[in-house]
PDB file of C-alpha atoms in Angstrom:
ATOM      1  CA  UNK A 133    -182.073-112.871-192.237  1.00 86.00           C
ATOM      2  CA  UNK A 134    -185.739-113.093-190.873  1.00 90.00           C
ATOM      3  CA  UNK A 135    -185.458-116.432-189.549  1.00 94.00           C
ATOM      4  CA  UNK A 136    -189.432-116.619-188.736  1.00 93.00           C
ATOM      5  CA  UNK A 137    -190.062-117.377-192.607  1.00 93.00           C
ATOM      6  CA  UNK A 138    -187.681-119.055-195.374  1.00 95.00           C
ATOM      7  CA  UNK A 139    -188.413-118.158-198.860  1.00 94.00           C
ATOM      8  CA  UNK A 140    -188.433-121.567-200.739  1.00 93.00           C
ATOM      9  CA  UNK A 141    -185.666-120.478-203.084  1.00 95.00           C
ATOM     10  CA  UNK A 142    -183.333-119.850-200.034  1.00 97.00           C
ATOM     11  CA  UNK A 143    -183.909-123.712-198.775  1.00 96.00           C
ATOM     12  CA  UNK A 144    -184.071-125.241-202.166  1.00 95.00           C
ATOM     13  CA  UNK A 145    -180.441-123.419-202.721  1.00 96.00           C
ATOM     14  CA  UNK A 146    -179.226-124.857-199.892  1.00 97.00           C
ATOM     15  CA  UNK A 147    -180.603-128.223-200.286  1.00 97.00           C
ATOM     16  CA  UNK A 148    -179.248-128.251-204.058  1.00 96.00           C
ATOM     17  CA  UNK A 149    -175.996-126.638-202.707  1.00 96.00           C
ATOM     18  CA  UNK A 150    -174.805-129.300-200.155  1.00 98.00           C
ATOM     19  CA  UNK A 151    -173.409-133.048-200.739  1.00 97.00           C
ATOM     20  CA  UNK A 152    -171.747-133.708-197.150  1.00 98.00           C
ATOM     21  CA  UNK A 153    -173.476-133.134-194.146  1.00 98.00           C
ATOM     22  CA  UNK A 154    -172.755-133.820-190.317  1.00 98.00           C
ATOM     23  CA  UNK A 155    -175.595-134.812-188.645  1.00 98.00           C
ATOM     24  CA  UNK A 156    -174.836-133.621-184.571  1.00 98.00           C
ATOM     25  CA  UNK A 157    -177.261-135.675-182.344  1.00 97.00           C
ATOM     26  CA  UNK A 158    -177.221-138.747-185.297  1.00 97.00           C
ATOM     27  CA  UNK A 159    -179.065-141.752-182.861  1.00 96.00           C
ATOM     28  CA  UNK A 160    -178.906-145.581-184.368  1.00 95.00           C
ATOM     29  CA  UNK A 161    -182.211-146.322-182.583  1.00 94.00           C
ATOM     30  CA  UNK A 162    -184.812-146.671-185.411  1.00 92.00           C
ATOM     31  CA  UNK A 163    -187.639-144.951-183.924  1.00 94.00           C
ATOM     32  CA  UNK A 164    -185.702-141.719-182.955  1.00 94.00           C
ATOM     33  CA  UNK A 165    -186.491-138.659-185.663  1.00 94.00           C
ATOM     34  CA  UNK A 166    -182.740-138.585-186.090  1.00 96.00           C
ATOM     35  CA  UNK A 167    -182.625-141.796-187.408  1.00 96.00           C
ATOM     36  CA  UNK A 168    -185.494-141.078-189.922  1.00 94.00           C
ATOM     37  CA  UNK A 169    -184.135-138.014-191.632  1.00 96.00           C
ATOM     38  CA  UNK A 170    -180.752-139.471-191.499  1.00 97.00           C
ATOM     39  CA  UNK A 171    -181.674-142.479-193.497  1.00 96.00           C
ATOM     40  CA  UNK A 172    -184.071-140.355-195.951  1.00 94.00           C
ATOM     41  CA  UNK A 173    -181.426-137.810-196.611  1.00 96.00           C
ATOM     42  CA  UNK A 174    -178.624-140.801-197.237  1.00 96.00           C
ATOM     43  CA  UNK A 175    -181.205-142.281-199.668  1.00 94.00           C
ATOM     44  CA  UNK A 176    -181.730-138.870-201.627  1.00 93.00           C
ATOM     45  CA  UNK A 177    -177.754-139.326-202.218  1.00 94.00           C
ATOM     46  CA  UNK A 178    -176.576-136.672-199.351  1.00 97.00           C
ATOM     47  CA  UNK A 179    -172.925-138.168-197.409  1.00 98.00           C
ATOM     48  CA  UNK A 180    -173.854-138.373-194.068  1.00 98.00           C
ATOM     49  CA  UNK A 181    -171.951-138.616-191.307  1.00 98.00           C
ATOM     50  CA  UNK A 182    -173.700-139.164-188.081  1.00 98.00           C
ATOM     51  CA  UNK A 183    -171.982-137.410-184.935  1.00 98.00           C
ATOM     52  CA  UNK A 184    -172.812-138.266-181.405  1.00 97.00           C
ATOM     53  CA  UNK A 185    -169.552-139.086-178.776  1.00 97.00           C
ATOM     54  CA  UNK A 186    -172.330-141.244-176.957  1.00 95.00           C
ATOM     55  CA  UNK A 187    -172.439-144.052-180.123  1.00 97.00           C
ATOM     56  CA  UNK A 188    -168.827-143.743-181.363  1.00 97.00           C
ATOM     57  CA  UNK A 189    -167.696-147.524-182.193  1.00 95.00           C
ATOM     58  CA  UNK A 190    -171.105-147.928-183.460  1.00 96.00           C
ATOM     59  CA  UNK A 191    -172.454-147.078-187.136  1.00 96.00           C
ATOM     60  CA  UNK A 192    -175.257-146.078-188.574  1.00 97.00           C
ATOM     61  CA  UNK A 193    -176.594-147.308-191.988  1.00 95.00           C
ATOM     62  CA  UNK A 194    -172.960-148.233-192.694  1.00 95.00           C
ATOM     63  CA  UNK A 195    -171.125-144.703-191.290  1.00 97.00           C
ATOM     64  CA  UNK A 196    -169.440-144.973-188.592  1.00 97.00           C
ATOM     65  CA  UNK A 197    -170.296-142.557-185.603  1.00 98.00           C
ATOM     66  CA  UNK A 198    -167.724-139.493-184.882  1.00 98.00           C
ATOM     67  CA  UNK A 199    -167.470-137.846-181.230  1.00 98.00           C
ATOM     68  CA  UNK A 200    -167.458-134.100-182.578  1.00 98.00           C
ATOM     69  CA  UNK A 201    -167.236-132.048-185.720  1.00 98.00           C
ATOM     70  CA  UNK A 202    -163.615-131.979-185.257  1.00 97.00           C
ATOM     71  CA  UNK A 203    -163.435-135.730-185.831  1.00 97.00           C
ATOM     72  CA  UNK A 204    -165.020-135.638-188.939  1.00 97.00           C
ATOM     73  CA  UNK A 205    -161.617-135.144-190.980  1.00 93.00           C
ATOM     74  CA  UNK A 206    -163.238-134.144-193.883  1.00 95.00           C
ATOM     75  CA  UNK A 207    -164.977-131.235-195.829  1.00 97.00           C
ATOM     76  CA  UNK A 208    -168.510-130.948-194.593  1.00 98.00           C
ATOM     77  CA  UNK A 209    -170.995-128.526-196.452  1.00 98.00           C
ATOM     78  CA  UNK A 210    -173.902-128.651-193.794  1.00 98.00           C
ATOM     79  CA  UNK A 211    -174.052-128.658-189.983  1.00 98.00           C
ATOM     80  CA  UNK A 212    -177.705-130.612-188.936  1.00 98.00           C
ATOM     81  CA  UNK A 213    -178.184-129.845-185.828  1.00 98.00           C
ATOM     82  CA  UNK A 214    -180.543-132.394-183.554  1.00 96.00           C
ATOM     83  CA  UNK A 215    -179.675-131.228-180.177  1.00 95.00           C
ATOM     84  CA  UNK A 216    -182.017-129.121-177.886  1.00 94.00           C
ATOM     85  CA  UNK A 217    -181.815-125.025-178.336  1.00 95.00           C
ATOM     86  CA  UNK A 218    -180.239-124.775-174.832  1.00 95.00           C
ATOM     87  CA  UNK A 219    -177.058-127.085-177.121  1.00 96.00           C
ATOM     88  CA  UNK A 220    -176.922-124.914-179.769  1.00 98.00           C
ATOM     89  CA  UNK A 221    -174.220-122.779-179.416  1.00 98.00           C
ATOM     90  CA  UNK A 222    -171.432-124.605-178.619  1.00 98.00           C
ATOM     91  CA  UNK A 223    -172.362-126.868-181.530  1.00 98.00           C
ATOM     92  CA  UNK A 224    -172.246-123.591-183.610  1.00 98.00           C
ATOM     93  CA  UNK A 225    -168.736-122.510-181.805  1.00 98.00           C
ATOM     94  CA  UNK A 226    -167.209-126.295-182.617  1.00 98.00           C
ATOM     95  CA  UNK A 227    -168.432-125.795-186.460  1.00 98.00           C
ATOM     96  CA  UNK A 228    -166.557-122.441-186.469  1.00 98.00           C
ATOM     97  CA  UNK A 229    -163.672-123.976-185.887  1.00 98.00           C
ATOM     98  CA  UNK A 230    -163.671-126.275-188.453  1.00 98.00           C
ATOM     99  CA  UNK A 231    -161.446-126.198-191.751  1.00 96.00           C
ATOM    100  CA  UNK A 232    -163.038-125.477-194.072  1.00 97.00           C
ATOM    101  CA  UNK A 233    -166.024-124.013-192.524  1.00 98.00           C
ATOM    102  CA  UNK A 234    -169.180-125.489-193.321  1.00 98.00           C
ATOM    103  CA  UNK A 235    -171.342-123.501-195.555  1.00 98.00           C
ATOM    104  CA  UNK A 236    -174.553-124.183-193.694  1.00 98.00           C
ATOM    105  CA  UNK A 237    -175.834-124.947-190.189  1.00 98.00           C
ATOM    106  CA  UNK A 238    -179.567-126.114-189.910  1.00 98.00           C
ATOM    107  CA  UNK A 239    -181.503-126.528-186.812  1.00 98.00           C
ATOM    108  CA  UNK A 240    -183.931-129.130-186.598  1.00 96.00           C
ATOM    109  CA  UNK A 241    -187.612-128.615-185.564  1.00 94.00           C
ATOM    110  CA  UNK A 242    -187.977-127.359-181.998  1.00 93.00           C
ATOM    111  CA  UNK A 243    -184.334-125.637-181.848  1.00 96.00           C
ATOM    112  CA  UNK A 244    -183.392-122.074-182.272  1.00 97.00           C
ATOM    113  CA  UNK A 245    -180.877-120.127-181.075  1.00 98.00           C
ATOM    114  CA  UNK A 246    -180.967-116.610-182.614  1.00 97.00           C
ATOM    115  CA  UNK A 247    -177.315-115.724-180.802  1.00 98.00           C
ATOM    116  CA  UNK A 248    -175.930-118.855-182.080  1.00 98.00           C
ATOM    117  CA  UNK A 249    -177.150-117.941-185.983  1.00 98.00           C
ATOM    118  CA  UNK A 250    -176.158-114.418-185.832  1.00 98.00           C
ATOM    119  CA  UNK A 251    -172.233-115.874-185.024  1.00 98.00           C
ATOM    120  CA  UNK A 252    -172.846-118.262-187.938  1.00 98.00           C
ATOM    121  CA  UNK A 253    -174.037-115.313-190.177  1.00 98.00           C
ATOM    122  CA  UNK A 254    -171.108-112.969-188.986  1.00 98.00           C
ATOM    123  CA  UNK A 255    -168.296-115.698-190.267  1.00 98.00           C
ATOM    124  CA  UNK A 256    -170.741-115.810-193.657  1.00 98.00           C
ATOM    125  CA  UNK A 257    -172.785-119.506-193.313  1.00 98.00           C
ATOM    126  CA  UNK A 258    -176.208-119.701-193.900  1.00 98.00           C
ATOM    127  CA  UNK A 259    -178.666-120.424-191.404  1.00 98.00           C
ATOM    128  CA  UNK A 260    -181.880-122.595-191.156  1.00 98.00           C
ATOM    129  CA  UNK A 261    -183.882-122.787-187.586  1.00 98.00           C
ATOM    130  CA  UNK A 262    -186.325-124.860-186.929  1.00 97.00           C
ATOM    131  CA  UNK A 263    -187.119-126.549-189.578  1.00 96.00           C
ATOM    132  CA  UNK A 264    -186.156-129.956-191.000  1.00 96.00           C
ATOM    133  CA  UNK A 265    -184.327-131.227-194.313  1.00 96.00           C
ATOM    134  CA  UNK A 266    -186.242-133.984-194.968  1.00 94.00           C
ATOM    135  CA  UNK A 267    -189.554-132.373-194.382  1.00 92.00           C
ATOM    136  CA  UNK A 268    -188.375-129.563-196.747  1.00 94.00           C
ATOM    137  CA  UNK A 269    -187.086-131.902-199.439  1.00 93.00           C
ATOM    138  CA  UNK A 270    -190.059-133.408-199.331  1.00 89.00           C
ATOM    139  CA  UNK A 271    -192.180-130.817-199.784  1.00 87.00           C
ATOM    140  CA  UNK A 272    -189.930-129.283-202.364  1.00 89.00           C
ATOM    141  CA  UNK A 273    -189.896-132.034-204.252  1.00 85.00           C
ATOM    142  CA  UNK A 274    -193.590-132.758-204.240  1.00 78.00           C
ATOM    143  CA  UNK A 275    -192.646-136.494-202.474  1.00 78.00           C
ATOM    144  CA  UNK A 276    -194.733-135.313-199.576  1.00 65.00           C
ATOM    145  CA  UNK A 277    -197.640-135.252-201.831  1.00 57.00           C
ATOM    146  CA  UNK A 278    -197.708-138.862-202.426  1.00 52.00           C
ATOM    147  CA  UNK A 279    -198.825-139.401-199.070  1.00 50.00           C
ATOM    148  CA  UNK A 280    -201.760-136.747-199.261  1.00 48.00           C
ATOM    149  CA  UNK A 281    -200.005-133.748-197.609  1.00 46.00           C
ATOM    150  CA  UNK A 282    -200.649-130.666-199.557  1.00 47.00           C
ATOM    151  CA  UNK A 283    -196.738-129.671-200.640  1.00 46.00           C
ATOM    152  CA  UNK A 284    -198.018-126.117-201.723  1.00 50.00           C
ATOM    153  CA  UNK A 285    -196.116-126.574-205.020  1.00 49.00           C
ATOM    154  CA  UNK A 286    -197.556-126.781-208.559  1.00 48.00           C
ATOM    155  CA  UNK A 287    -196.747-128.641-211.531  1.00 51.00           C
ATOM    156  CA  UNK A 288    -198.302-130.366-214.533  1.00 51.00           C
ATOM    157  CA  UNK A 289    -196.658-133.073-213.548  1.00 53.00           C
ATOM    158  CA  UNK A 290    -196.850-135.662-210.694  1.00 54.00           C
ATOM    159  CA  UNK A 291    -193.275-135.996-209.029  1.00 53.00           C
ATOM    160  CA  UNK A 292    -192.379-139.609-209.820  1.00 54.00           C
ATOM    161  CA  UNK A 293    -192.639-142.267-207.352  1.00 52.00           C
ATOM    162  CA  UNK A 294    -190.156-143.238-205.289  1.00 51.00           C
ATOM    163  CA  UNK A 295    -188.254-146.576-205.797  1.00 49.00           C
ATOM    164  CA  UNK A 296    -185.487-148.388-204.717  1.00 47.00           C
ATOM    165  CA  UNK A 297    -182.186-146.087-205.764  1.00 47.00           C
ATOM    166  CA  UNK A 298    -183.882-142.937-206.078  1.00 44.00           C
ATOM    167  CA  UNK A 299    -181.373-140.032-205.191  1.00 47.00           C
ATOM    168  CA  UNK A 300    -181.960-136.557-206.195  1.00 50.00           C
ATOM    169  CA  UNK A 301    -185.106-135.924-206.858  1.00 52.00           C
ATOM    170  CA  UNK A 302    -186.072-132.105-208.730  1.00 57.00           C
ATOM    171  CA  UNK A 303    -186.136-129.256-205.848  1.00 62.00           C
ATOM    172  CA  UNK A 304    -187.538-127.302-209.004  1.00 57.00           C
ATOM    173  CA  UNK A 305    -190.963-126.842-208.316  1.00 49.00           C
ATOM    174  CA  UNK A 306    -192.512-124.000-208.061  1.00 49.00           C
ATOM    175  CA  UNK A 307    -194.419-123.380-204.388  1.00 49.00           C
ATOM    176  CA  UNK A 308    -197.842-121.429-204.243  1.00 44.00           C
ATOM    177  CA  UNK A 309    -197.361-120.143-200.659  1.00 44.00           C
ATOM    178  CA  UNK A 310    -194.040-119.996-199.417  1.00 44.00           C
ATOM    179  CA  UNK A 311    -191.984-121.719-197.438  1.00 44.00           C
ATOM    180  CA  UNK A 312    -193.712-121.302-194.143  1.00 44.00           C
ATOM    181  CA  UNK A 313    -194.977-123.799-191.572  1.00 51.00           C
ATOM    182  CA  UNK A 314    -196.776-121.617-189.216  1.00 53.00           C
ATOM    183  CA  UNK A 315    -198.086-124.879-187.471  1.00 52.00           C
ATOM    184  CA  UNK A 316    -194.695-125.854-186.518  1.00 51.00           C
ATOM    185  CA  UNK A 317    -193.925-122.472-185.240  1.00 55.00           C
ATOM    186  CA  UNK A 318    -196.701-122.058-183.281  1.00 59.00           C
ATOM    187  CA  UNK A 319    -196.113-125.931-181.489  1.00 55.00           C
ATOM    188  CA  UNK A 320    -192.422-124.621-180.626  1.00 55.00           C
ATOM    189  CA  UNK A 321    -193.611-121.597-178.904  1.00 61.00           C
ATOM    190  CA  UNK A 322    -196.022-123.343-177.062  1.00 61.00           C
ATOM    191  CA  UNK A 323    -193.948-125.538-175.485  1.00 56.00           C
ATOM    192  CA  UNK A 324    -191.351-122.792-174.953  1.00 58.00           C
ATOM    193  CA  UNK A 325    -194.025-120.985-173.338  1.00 63.00           C
ATOM    194  CA  UNK A 326    -194.805-124.241-170.530  1.00 59.00           C
ATOM    195  CA  UNK A 327    -193.665-123.950-167.380  1.00 59.00           C
TER     196      UNK A 327
END
């Protein structure tokens, strides 16, 4: 798998195929990116589980925090890792001890670990690195275009406006330029090249 560029159909199949997402590194602090991603995905109908040992006893949007993936106690389709690249391998190793195994390991923007990806893929899991499911969902559903962002999707009909209670939007819109996010890749490379 080429983890430098993902085909839109690959991302689309993941977002359409998962229902339960465990977010490792979720934060109850409402100015943190993980909070926004968690809330967005929950509002789109995904069953979200916040995983963060530092917040056990608290809840995020009514969902109680668990300390680890092994404490979830039910089937998880996707593990969304909101951790620094140096912390990814232990999370993937823990995910590979889950029964049943998740279908997907997703590493957030700026997070990449090729060895962890290889290990997960060897176990039959799909892997996405350096991408955000919130952004990809918004782009593929054309929801992101409501804010004036070019989503690279074509349709003769405008995507429906978000309203209270909107669950799953159509992710089936045709993409023009593929799912590449070169600016994000450059920013990550530049950040990693700093002394």
